[in-house]
Amino acid sequence: MPAVDVAGEFETIRRLFAPLAHPEWGRGLLDDVGVVPSRPGLDLVLTKDAIVEGVHFLPTDPLDTVARKLMRVNLSDMAAKGAEPFGYLLACHWSKRCGWPERMTFCDGLRADQKTFGVALVGGDTVVTPGPASFSMTLLGWTPKGRTVSRSGASAGDLVFVTGAIGDGWLGLQGAQGKLRLEPERVAALVDQYRTPEPRLEFAMPIRDMATASIDVSDGLIADLGHLADASRVRIEIDLEVVPRSAAGQAWFDGRVDEQAALENLVTGGDDYEIVFTASPKDEVALRREAERRHLRLTRIGKVVGGSGIVARFAGQPVDFRRPGFTHG
Amino acid sequence: MPAVDVAGEFETIRRLFAPLAHPEWGRGLLDDVGVVPSRPGLDLVLTKDAIVEGVHFLPTDPLDTVARKLMRVNLSDMAAKGAEPFGYLLACHWSKRCGWPERMTFCDGLRADQKTFGVALVGGDTVVTPGPASFSMTLLGWTPKGRTVSRSGASAGDLVFVTGAIGDGWLGLQGAQGKLRLEPERVAALVDQYRTPEPRLEFAMPIRDMATASIDVSDGLIADLGHLADASRVRIEIDLEVVPRSAAGQAWFDGRVDEQAALENLVTGGDDYEIVFTASPKDEVALRREAERRHLRLTRIGKVVGGSGIVARFAGQPVDFRRPGFTHG
């Protein structure tokens, strides 16, 4: 079959990826495999996300932000599970438009985020595709044995908390598509947030110590809380009015006539990469202290009760969502 | 962006992939992450391969064999490194033609090979793409601490061995494309070999115990020996006449007029997934005994000397390859 790699598989590995490899575990990317020593007393945590041009990112998104988003989306899973990331494997399915300059840009993004988050490349593959570009990353982390936080530990009486603000991912997507009427600097901030969300790794340890169940907000707050309620076999009740908004999100919200419709967009849009979790009321003070210490916003948005499903109230009335979250497919 | 998954992301995970998940480590595929306990004294070995429709597999290849080939290509890396595989993560980038029946077929292939090779799914992602289908797998294995065989341990005086037969992958590709004039049952056998190669896992332990350097034959025997020579900073000399051929390969070879050109095709075509490795002459007897015990063909094809590069001789004369191996890109 045709060998159409304009930039060359081996050259791409040697010149672009090898400098990103873990000095020991990556074996210089010359050995088909990465090798990571076991750490007695720790569990290996693995997560894998795939993204496709035109589906999960825009053809106009710069490739360094695509690389960083891919990494951050995976890091966000680690944070929500209370894990400490250390390395990753990467598969790049380059499209025809991905020549040397584009691949270098992609790797610039990886390099920047490797430094920010303390992870290194341990292996992967690089191929070409006649279709749109796509990428997948397997991220590796550690947790103390048996301590990985699940979706299934919530019980009646727990409280529901969320980090940061909800809705900026969706607003940023609107901004990147030129659909947002706000001051340019606000739009730019939202687009940045959409392209390079902040994984809440700084809160992974409090999550591990105190969360009874946890998930990162990727599909949308309502959908992800639904996953958590299903896995825990509980009912989750939240108030839409208290779901935290960013300054930019508030500015957008203030311009809406239909407040309920606006809130529905924010809580179902997804791509937020905040952590929503449940915890016992006895831990609320400690959680708030840990959040403050990290200058991280933490908001109590609801509670866990017996039953099933998710109930979101606006002005005291349950809201019936047409679609609880965004499905990329 | 459009949500175009005809079969549904959550349904695909719940109905097709969850039954393939490791009962403990996969967390029912409901938890964003897989969790694998560390094994003190062992190293974690990771490899990741990606395949694209129209590049690495044919649009006419049945999807169960595509899944099995993806797994086997990764398993072959494990075998060549002396590792014992136990689990995998999978990213499926489904094309429009991948509805329920196609996905079920793909998972049938996974299920069959999970059973054959003793591995289980521990996580992954499923997305859709407007382009051709592609898939990537991260395979996980264990080796005793520090014992993963590399490409770089060959030294002058070592001998060069290869398992099985070389050339059937390339012949099988010709067969799948309707380009092969041989008896139909021979063509069918070669196409089978191309679609579902046999990873030499049964020989992983002798490799680990006795190989000084090792690589699986994916790019082509000459190209892969070149990688090994480069990494080990040695020169490798082989005789093309002694490179082992299968019965079908021999039948094809017997019909050629230009023997040298025929041999060049077989040793540069790739997709063989045999193991080519170097070992000390003192271990030759033990290696042959281990191979015989497993009814595995093992052929000495050359030797390691000082210098650099790869020299392949035909009728005593060095052959100048136009291209040493196949590059998918």
PDB file of C-alpha atoms in Angstrom, chain A residues 53-314:
ATOM      1  CA  GLU A  53     -10.062  16.585  13.466  1.00  0.00           C
ATOM      2  CA  GLY A  54     -13.490  17.953  12.678  1.00  0.00           C
ATOM      3  CA  VAL A  55     -15.063  16.007  15.537  1.00  0.00           C
ATOM      4  CA  HIS A  56     -13.102  16.775  18.735  1.00  0.00           C
ATOM      5  CA  PHE A  57     -11.027  19.667  17.495  1.00  0.00           C
ATOM      6  CA  LEU A  58     -11.444  22.242  14.762  1.00  0.00           C
ATOM      7  CA  PRO A  59      -9.359  22.193  11.581  1.00  0.00           C
ATOM      8  CA  THR A  60      -8.475  25.777  12.533  1.00  0.00           C
ATOM      9  CA  ASP A  61      -7.175  24.864  16.007  1.00  0.00           C
ATOM     10  CA  PRO A  62      -3.382  25.311  16.120  1.00  0.00           C
ATOM     11  CA  LEU A  63      -1.706  21.894  16.426  1.00  0.00           C
ATOM     12  CA  ASP A  64       0.263  22.830  19.549  1.00  0.00           C
ATOM     13  CA  THR A  65      -3.024  23.435  21.344  1.00  0.00           C
ATOM     14  CA  VAL A  66      -4.410  20.178  19.907  1.00  0.00           C
ATOM     15  CA  ALA A  67      -1.482  18.291  21.442  1.00  0.00           C
ATOM     16  CA  ARG A  68      -1.862  20.116  24.732  1.00  0.00           C
ATOM     17  CA  LYS A  69      -5.597  19.530  24.851  1.00  0.00           C
ATOM     18  CA  LEU A  70      -5.128  15.822  24.199  1.00  0.00           C
ATOM     19  CA  MET A  71      -2.682  15.661  27.073  1.00  0.00           C
ATOM     20  CA  ARG A  72      -4.821  17.791  29.367  1.00  0.00           C
ATOM     21  CA  VAL A  73      -7.979  15.798  28.683  1.00  0.00           C
ATOM     22  CA  ASN A  74      -6.104  12.683  29.792  1.00  0.00           C
ATOM     23  CA  LEU A  75      -4.487  14.462  32.756  1.00  0.00           C
ATOM     24  CA  SER A  76      -7.949  15.543  33.839  1.00  0.00           C
ATOM     25  CA  ASP A  77      -8.987  11.877  34.119  1.00  0.00           C
ATOM     26  CA  MET A  78      -5.952  11.273  36.331  1.00  0.00           C
ATOM     27  CA  ALA A  79      -6.811  14.239  38.566  1.00  0.00           C
ATOM     28  CA  ALA A  80     -10.391  13.058  39.012  1.00  0.00           C
ATOM     29  CA  LYS A  81      -9.153   9.617  40.063  1.00  0.00           C
ATOM     30  CA  GLY A  82      -6.610  10.985  42.536  1.00  0.00           C
ATOM     31  CA  ALA A  83      -3.679   9.677  40.499  1.00  0.00           C
ATOM     32  CA  GLU A  84      -0.237  11.142  39.844  1.00  0.00           C
ATOM     33  CA  PRO A  85       0.672  11.047  36.119  1.00  0.00           C
ATOM     34  CA  PHE A  86       4.217  10.217  35.032  1.00  0.00           C
ATOM     35  CA  GLY A  87       4.266   9.235  31.374  1.00  0.00           C
ATOM     36  CA  TYR A  88       2.382   8.643  28.163  1.00  0.00           C
ATOM     37  CA  LEU A  89       2.270   6.796  24.872  1.00  0.00           C
ATOM     38  CA  LEU A  90       1.092   8.581  21.769  1.00  0.00           C
ATOM     39  CA  ALA A  91      -0.309   7.519  18.398  1.00  0.00           C
ATOM     40  CA  CYS A  92      -0.287  10.219  15.726  1.00  0.00           C
ATOM     41  CA  HIS A  93      -2.372   9.583  12.606  1.00  0.00           C
ATOM     42  CA  TRP A  94      -1.104  12.516  10.525  1.00  0.00           C
ATOM     43  CA  SER A  95      -3.225  13.878   7.702  1.00  0.00           C
ATOM     44  CA  LYS A  96      -1.791  15.188   4.439  1.00  0.00           C
ATOM     45  CA  ARG A  97      -1.635  18.711   5.837  1.00  0.00           C
ATOM     46  CA  CYS A  98       0.710  17.566   8.633  1.00  0.00           C
ATOM     47  CA  GLY A  99       4.165  18.206   7.179  1.00  0.00           C
ATOM     48  CA  TRP A 100       7.275  19.088   9.139  1.00  0.00           C
ATOM     49  CA  PRO A 101       6.166  22.533  10.337  1.00  0.00           C
ATOM     50  CA  GLU A 102       2.839  21.176  11.607  1.00  0.00           C
ATOM     51  CA  ARG A 103       4.494  18.229  13.346  1.00  0.00           C
ATOM     52  CA  MET A 104       7.019  20.541  14.960  1.00  0.00           C
ATOM     53  CA  THR A 105       4.187  22.729  16.205  1.00  0.00           C
ATOM     54  CA  PHE A 106       2.415  19.674  17.610  1.00  0.00           C
ATOM     55  CA  CYS A 107       5.586  18.623  19.436  1.00  0.00           C
ATOM     56  CA  ASP A 108       6.110  22.176  20.750  1.00  0.00           C
ATOM     57  CA  GLY A 109       2.782  21.764  22.510  1.00  0.00           C
ATOM     58  CA  LEU A 110       3.772  18.406  23.945  1.00  0.00           C
ATOM     59  CA  ARG A 111       7.111  19.758  25.145  1.00  0.00           C
ATOM     60  CA  ALA A 112       5.490  22.706  26.916  1.00  0.00           C
ATOM     61  CA  ASP A 113       2.957  20.530  28.714  1.00  0.00           C
ATOM     62  CA  GLN A 114       5.456  17.799  29.578  1.00  0.00           C
ATOM     63  CA  LYS A 115       7.354  20.469  31.500  1.00  0.00           C
ATOM     64  CA  THR A 116       4.236  21.912  33.098  1.00  0.00           C
ATOM     65  CA  PHE A 117       2.863  18.585  34.257  1.00  0.00           C
ATOM     66  CA  GLY A 118       5.977  16.478  34.807  1.00  0.00           C
ATOM     67  CA  VAL A 119       5.273  13.687  32.355  1.00  0.00           C
ATOM     68  CA  ALA A 120       7.475  12.112  29.665  1.00  0.00           C
ATOM     69  CA  LEU A 121       6.930  10.138  26.482  1.00  0.00           C
ATOM     70  CA  VAL A 122       7.544   6.399  26.832  1.00  0.00           C
ATOM     71  CA  GLY A 123       6.438   5.113  23.438  1.00  0.00           C
ATOM     72  CA  GLY A 124       3.936   5.213  20.616  1.00  0.00           C
ATOM     73  CA  ASP A 125       3.469   5.137  16.895  1.00  0.00           C
ATOM     74  CA  THR A 126       3.336   7.589  14.017  1.00  0.00           C
ATOM     75  CA  VAL A 127       1.360   6.799  10.871  1.00  0.00           C
ATOM     76  CA  VAL A 128      -0.296   8.703   8.036  1.00  0.00           C
ATOM     77  CA  THR A 129      -3.925   8.663   7.017  1.00  0.00           C
ATOM     78  CA  PRO A 130      -5.638   9.815   3.826  1.00  0.00           C
ATOM     79  CA  GLY A 131      -8.438  11.190   6.057  1.00  0.00           C
ATOM     80  CA  PRO A 132      -8.526  13.868   8.745  1.00  0.00           C
ATOM     81  CA  ALA A 133      -5.802  13.823  11.388  1.00  0.00           C
ATOM     82  CA  SER A 134      -6.434  11.985  14.632  1.00  0.00           C
ATOM     83  CA  PHE A 135      -4.431  11.308  17.738  1.00  0.00           C
ATOM     84  CA  SER A 136      -4.684   9.043  20.739  1.00  0.00           C
ATOM     85  CA  MET A 137      -2.815   9.134  24.002  1.00  0.00           C
ATOM     86  CA  THR A 138      -2.418   6.522  26.712  1.00  0.00           C
ATOM     87  CA  LEU A 139      -1.553   8.323  29.932  1.00  0.00           C
ATOM     88  CA  LEU A 140       0.089   6.501  32.840  1.00  0.00           C
ATOM     89  CA  GLY A 141      -0.054   7.396  36.525  1.00  0.00           C
ATOM     90  CA  TRP A 142       0.350   5.982  40.003  1.00  0.00           C
ATOM     91  CA  THR A 143      -1.916   5.813  43.032  1.00  0.00           C
ATOM     92  CA  PRO A 144      -1.273   4.164  46.394  1.00  0.00           C
ATOM     93  CA  LYS A 145      -2.533   0.581  46.239  1.00  0.00           C
ATOM     94  CA  GLY A 146      -6.332   0.363  46.240  1.00  0.00           C
ATOM     95  CA  ARG A 147      -6.800   4.117  46.493  1.00  0.00           C
ATOM     96  CA  THR A 148      -7.900   5.043  42.956  1.00  0.00           C
ATOM     97  CA  VAL A 149     -11.133   7.010  43.323  1.00  0.00           C
ATOM     98  CA  SER A 150     -14.056   5.520  41.388  1.00  0.00           C
ATOM     99  CA  ARG A 151     -17.401   6.758  40.107  1.00  0.00           C
ATOM    100  CA  SER A 152     -19.240   4.300  42.277  1.00  0.00           C
ATOM    101  CA  GLY A 153     -18.591   5.291  45.904  1.00  0.00           C
ATOM    102  CA  ALA A 154     -21.231   8.013  46.440  1.00  0.00           C
ATOM    103  CA  SER A 155     -23.860   7.341  49.085  1.00  0.00           C
ATOM    104  CA  ALA A 156     -26.964   9.121  50.363  1.00  0.00           C
ATOM    105  CA  GLY A 157     -26.020  12.019  52.592  1.00  0.00           C
ATOM    106  CA  ASP A 158     -22.866  12.934  50.658  1.00  0.00           C
ATOM    107  CA  LEU A 159     -22.499  16.433  49.261  1.00  0.00           C
ATOM    108  CA  VAL A 160     -21.657  17.287  45.631  1.00  0.00           C
ATOM    109  CA  PHE A 161     -18.773  19.670  44.851  1.00  0.00           C
ATOM    110  CA  VAL A 162     -17.264  21.015  41.675  1.00  0.00           C
ATOM    111  CA  THR A 163     -13.897  22.716  41.098  1.00  0.00           C
ATOM    112  CA  GLY A 164     -13.465  25.930  39.087  1.00  0.00           C
ATOM    113  CA  ALA A 165     -16.247  27.122  36.797  1.00  0.00           C
ATOM    114  CA  ILE A 166     -18.626  25.321  34.445  1.00  0.00           C
ATOM    115  CA  GLY A 167     -19.514  26.330  30.900  1.00  0.00           C
ATOM    116  CA  ASP A 168     -16.301  27.909  29.641  1.00  0.00           C
ATOM    117  CA  GLY A 169     -15.504  24.891  27.466  1.00  0.00           C
ATOM    118  CA  TRP A 170     -18.782  25.233  25.616  1.00  0.00           C
ATOM    119  CA  LEU A 171     -18.527  29.020  25.424  1.00  0.00           C
ATOM    120  CA  GLY A 172     -14.958  28.711  24.140  1.00  0.00           C
ATOM    121  CA  LEU A 173     -16.111  26.381  21.367  1.00  0.00           C
ATOM    122  CA  GLN A 174     -18.739  28.952  20.360  1.00  0.00           C
ATOM    123  CA  GLY A 175     -15.998  31.576  20.425  1.00  0.00           C
ATOM    124  CA  ALA A 176     -13.640  29.502  18.269  1.00  0.00           C
ATOM    125  CA  GLN A 177     -16.478  29.135  15.768  1.00  0.00           C
ATOM    126  CA  GLY A 178     -17.063  32.897  15.758  1.00  0.00           C
ATOM    127  CA  LYS A 179     -20.511  32.582  17.326  1.00  0.00           C
ATOM    128  CA  LEU A 180     -19.894  34.525  20.542  1.00  0.00           C
ATOM    129  CA  ARG A 181     -20.807  38.202  20.996  1.00  0.00           C
ATOM    130  CA  LEU A 182     -18.614  39.390  23.844  1.00  0.00           C
ATOM    131  CA  GLU A 183     -15.655  41.723  24.251  1.00  0.00           C
ATOM    132  CA  PRO A 184     -12.718  40.337  22.217  1.00  0.00           C
ATOM    133  CA  GLU A 185     -10.524  39.732  25.272  1.00  0.00           C
ATOM    134  CA  ARG A 186     -13.296  37.710  26.920  1.00  0.00           C
ATOM    135  CA  VAL A 187     -13.771  35.654  23.768  1.00  0.00           C
ATOM    136  CA  ALA A 188     -10.007  35.084  23.566  1.00  0.00           C
ATOM    137  CA  ALA A 189      -9.919  33.896  27.188  1.00  0.00           C
ATOM    138  CA  LEU A 190     -12.780  31.477  26.558  1.00  0.00           C
ATOM    139  CA  VAL A 191     -11.223  30.122  23.367  1.00  0.00           C
ATOM    140  CA  ASP A 192      -7.985  29.581  25.305  1.00  0.00           C
ATOM    141  CA  GLN A 193      -9.916  27.694  27.952  1.00  0.00           C
ATOM    142  CA  TYR A 194     -11.551  25.544  25.259  1.00  0.00           C
ATOM    143  CA  ARG A 195      -8.257  24.810  23.549  1.00  0.00           C
ATOM    144  CA  THR A 196      -6.091  24.303  26.619  1.00  0.00           C
ATOM    145  CA  PRO A 197      -8.246  23.486  29.632  1.00  0.00           C
ATOM    146  CA  GLU A 198      -6.614  23.333  33.060  1.00  0.00           C
ATOM    147  CA  PRO A 199      -6.563  19.800  34.466  1.00  0.00           C
ATOM    148  CA  ARG A 200      -7.041  20.056  38.229  1.00  0.00           C
ATOM    149  CA  LEU A 201      -4.042  17.949  39.141  1.00  0.00           C
ATOM    150  CA  GLU A 202      -3.310  20.201  42.096  1.00  0.00           C
ATOM    151  CA  PHE A 203      -6.490  18.877  43.683  1.00  0.00           C
ATOM    152  CA  ALA A 204      -5.815  15.181  43.000  1.00  0.00           C
ATOM    153  CA  MET A 205      -4.562  14.487  46.508  1.00  0.00           C
ATOM    154  CA  PRO A 206      -7.537  15.984  48.390  1.00  0.00           C
ATOM    155  CA  ILE A 207      -9.787  14.090  45.952  1.00  0.00           C
ATOM    156  CA  ARG A 208      -7.952  10.875  46.745  1.00  0.00           C
ATOM    157  CA  ASP A 209      -8.165  11.484  50.467  1.00  0.00           C
ATOM    158  CA  MET A 210     -11.759  12.699  50.725  1.00  0.00           C
ATOM    159  CA  ALA A 211     -13.883  12.114  47.606  1.00  0.00           C
ATOM    160  CA  THR A 212     -16.298   9.175  47.806  1.00  0.00           C
ATOM    161  CA  ALA A 213     -16.835   9.282  44.016  1.00  0.00           C
ATOM    162  CA  SER A 214     -15.386  11.523  41.336  1.00  0.00           C
ATOM    163  CA  ILE A 215     -15.414  12.237  37.610  1.00  0.00           C
ATOM    164  CA  ASP A 216     -14.046  14.963  35.375  1.00  0.00           C
ATOM    165  CA  VAL A 217     -16.521  17.071  33.415  1.00  0.00           C
ATOM    166  CA  SER A 218     -15.970  16.182  29.771  1.00  0.00           C
ATOM    167  CA  ASP A 219     -19.399  15.226  28.403  1.00  0.00           C
ATOM    168  CA  GLY A 220     -21.155  17.971  30.384  1.00  0.00           C
ATOM    169  CA  LEU A 221     -21.890  18.499  34.069  1.00  0.00           C
ATOM    170  CA  ILE A 222     -25.344  16.919  33.924  1.00  0.00           C
ATOM    171  CA  ALA A 223     -24.247  13.922  31.831  1.00  0.00           C
ATOM    172  CA  ASP A 224     -21.180  13.262  33.960  1.00  0.00           C
ATOM    173  CA  LEU A 225     -23.137  13.540  37.205  1.00  0.00           C
ATOM    174  CA  GLY A 226     -25.551  11.080  35.593  1.00  0.00           C
ATOM    175  CA  HIS A 227     -22.665   8.633  35.032  1.00  0.00           C
ATOM    176  CA  LEU A 228     -21.662   9.051  38.660  1.00  0.00           C
ATOM    177  CA  ALA A 229     -25.228   8.555  39.941  1.00  0.00           C
ATOM    178  CA  ASP A 230     -25.636   5.434  37.768  1.00  0.00           C
ATOM    179  CA  ALA A 231     -22.363   3.889  38.909  1.00  0.00           C
ATOM    180  CA  SER A 232     -23.078   4.683  42.570  1.00  0.00           C
ATOM    181  CA  ARG A 233     -26.778   3.696  42.345  1.00  0.00           C
ATOM    182  CA  VAL A 234     -27.876   6.918  43.981  1.00  0.00           C
ATOM    183  CA  ARG A 235     -29.826  10.036  43.058  1.00  0.00           C
ATOM    184  CA  ILE A 236     -27.997  13.324  42.716  1.00  0.00           C
ATOM    185  CA  GLU A 237     -29.794  16.643  43.194  1.00  0.00           C
ATOM    186  CA  ILE A 238     -28.221  19.946  42.201  1.00  0.00           C
ATOM    187  CA  ASP A 239     -29.323  23.571  41.929  1.00  0.00           C
ATOM    188  CA  LEU A 240     -28.490  25.148  38.583  1.00  0.00           C
ATOM    189  CA  GLU A 241     -28.320  28.647  40.087  1.00  0.00           C
ATOM    190  CA  VAL A 242     -25.307  27.756  42.236  1.00  0.00           C
ATOM    191  CA  VAL A 243     -23.277  26.070  39.478  1.00  0.00           C
ATOM    192  CA  PRO A 244     -20.173  28.301  39.333  1.00  0.00           C
ATOM    193  CA  ARG A 245     -19.569  30.563  36.329  1.00  0.00           C
ATOM    194  CA  SER A 246     -16.347  32.281  35.323  1.00  0.00           C
ATOM    195  CA  ALA A 247     -16.207  36.081  34.934  1.00  0.00           C
ATOM    196  CA  ALA A 248     -16.483  35.615  31.164  1.00  0.00           C
ATOM    197  CA  GLY A 249     -19.265  33.104  31.616  1.00  0.00           C
ATOM    198  CA  GLN A 250     -21.086  35.563  33.873  1.00  0.00           C
ATOM    199  CA  ALA A 251     -20.694  38.344  31.303  1.00  0.00           C
ATOM    200  CA  TRP A 252     -22.213  36.073  28.667  1.00  0.00           C
ATOM    201  CA  PHE A 253     -24.963  34.961  31.058  1.00  0.00           C
ATOM    202  CA  ASP A 254     -25.856  38.564  31.899  1.00  0.00           C
ATOM    203  CA  GLY A 255     -26.644  39.163  28.242  1.00  0.00           C
ATOM    204  CA  ARG A 256     -29.174  36.295  28.046  1.00  0.00           C
ATOM    205  CA  VAL A 257     -32.914  36.782  28.248  1.00  0.00           C
ATOM    206  CA  ASP A 258     -33.832  33.153  28.941  1.00  0.00           C
ATOM    207  CA  GLU A 259     -31.787  32.374  32.056  1.00  0.00           C
ATOM    208  CA  GLN A 260     -32.841  28.761  32.235  1.00  0.00           C
ATOM    209  CA  ALA A 261     -31.922  28.064  28.613  1.00  0.00           C
ATOM    210  CA  ALA A 262     -28.575  29.775  29.180  1.00  0.00           C
ATOM    211  CA  LEU A 263     -27.854  27.643  32.247  1.00  0.00           C
ATOM    212  CA  GLU A 264     -28.829  24.510  30.356  1.00  0.00           C
ATOM    213  CA  ASN A 265     -26.232  25.303  27.700  1.00  0.00           C
ATOM    214  CA  LEU A 266     -23.529  25.801  30.306  1.00  0.00           C
ATOM    215  CA  VAL A 267     -24.225  22.590  32.229  1.00  0.00           C
ATOM    216  CA  THR A 268     -24.641  20.331  29.192  1.00  0.00           C
ATOM    217  CA  GLY A 269     -21.983  21.762  26.865  1.00  0.00           C
ATOM    218  CA  GLY A 270     -19.066  19.783  28.246  1.00  0.00           C
ATOM    219  CA  ASP A 271     -15.321  20.181  27.669  1.00  0.00           C
ATOM    220  CA  ASP A 272     -14.888  21.831  31.076  1.00  0.00           C
ATOM    221  CA  TYR A 273     -12.363  19.401  32.609  1.00  0.00           C
ATOM    222  CA  GLU A 274     -13.259  20.450  36.107  1.00  0.00           C
ATOM    223  CA  ILE A 275     -13.718  17.747  38.730  1.00  0.00           C
ATOM    224  CA  VAL A 276     -17.171  17.047  40.107  1.00  0.00           C
ATOM    225  CA  PHE A 277     -17.160  14.783  43.133  1.00  0.00           C
ATOM    226  CA  THR A 278     -19.036  13.654  46.188  1.00  0.00           C
ATOM    227  CA  ALA A 279     -17.794  13.723  49.775  1.00  0.00           C
ATOM    228  CA  SER A 280     -19.086  13.284  53.276  1.00  0.00           C
ATOM    229  CA  PRO A 281     -20.327  16.494  54.986  1.00  0.00           C
ATOM    230  CA  LYS A 282     -17.739  15.896  57.715  1.00  0.00           C
ATOM    231  CA  ASP A 283     -14.984  16.569  55.165  1.00  0.00           C
ATOM    232  CA  GLU A 284     -16.410  19.822  53.796  1.00  0.00           C
ATOM    233  CA  VAL A 285     -14.284  22.087  55.985  1.00  0.00           C
ATOM    234  CA  ALA A 286     -11.086  20.223  55.154  1.00  0.00           C
ATOM    235  CA  LEU A 287     -11.921  20.235  51.430  1.00  0.00           C
ATOM    236  CA  ARG A 288     -12.516  23.985  51.470  1.00  0.00           C
ATOM    237  CA  ARG A 289      -9.233  24.501  53.303  1.00  0.00           C
ATOM    238  CA  GLU A 290      -7.345  22.396  50.729  1.00  0.00           C
ATOM    239  CA  ALA A 291      -8.994  24.319  47.888  1.00  0.00           C
ATOM    240  CA  GLU A 292      -8.195  27.710  49.424  1.00  0.00           C
ATOM    241  CA  ARG A 293      -4.598  26.721  49.985  1.00  0.00           C
ATOM    242  CA  ARG A 294      -4.394  26.102  46.218  1.00  0.00           C
ATOM    243  CA  HIS A 295      -6.367  29.246  45.314  1.00  0.00           C
ATOM    244  CA  LEU A 296      -8.861  26.907  43.671  1.00  0.00           C
ATOM    245  CA  ARG A 297     -12.543  27.698  43.562  1.00  0.00           C
ATOM    246  CA  LEU A 298     -14.646  24.938  45.088  1.00  0.00           C
ATOM    247  CA  THR A 299     -18.447  25.072  45.040  1.00  0.00           C
ATOM    248  CA  ARG A 300     -21.027  22.888  46.700  1.00  0.00           C
ATOM    249  CA  ILE A 301     -23.744  22.401  44.090  1.00  0.00           C
ATOM    250  CA  GLY A 302     -25.959  19.703  45.538  1.00  0.00           C
ATOM    251  CA  LYS A 303     -26.372  16.495  47.464  1.00  0.00           C
ATOM    252  CA  VAL A 304     -26.693  12.737  47.148  1.00  0.00           C
ATOM    253  CA  VAL A 305     -29.970  11.053  48.116  1.00  0.00           C
ATOM    254  CA  GLY A 306     -31.505   7.607  47.756  1.00  0.00           C
ATOM    255  CA  GLY A 307     -32.956   6.713  44.365  1.00  0.00           C
ATOM    256  CA  SER A 308     -31.537   7.033  40.896  1.00  0.00           C
ATOM    257  CA  GLY A 309     -30.750   9.596  38.231  1.00  0.00           C
ATOM    258  CA  ILE A 310     -29.941  13.267  38.336  1.00  0.00           C
ATOM    259  CA  VAL A 311     -32.310  16.101  39.253  1.00  0.00           C
ATOM    260  CA  ALA A 312     -31.261  19.658  38.412  1.00  0.00           C
ATOM    261  CA  ARG A 313     -33.497  22.419  39.745  1.00  0.00           C
ATOM    262  CA  PHE A 314     -33.977  25.921  38.425  1.00  0.00           C
TER     263      PHE A 314
END
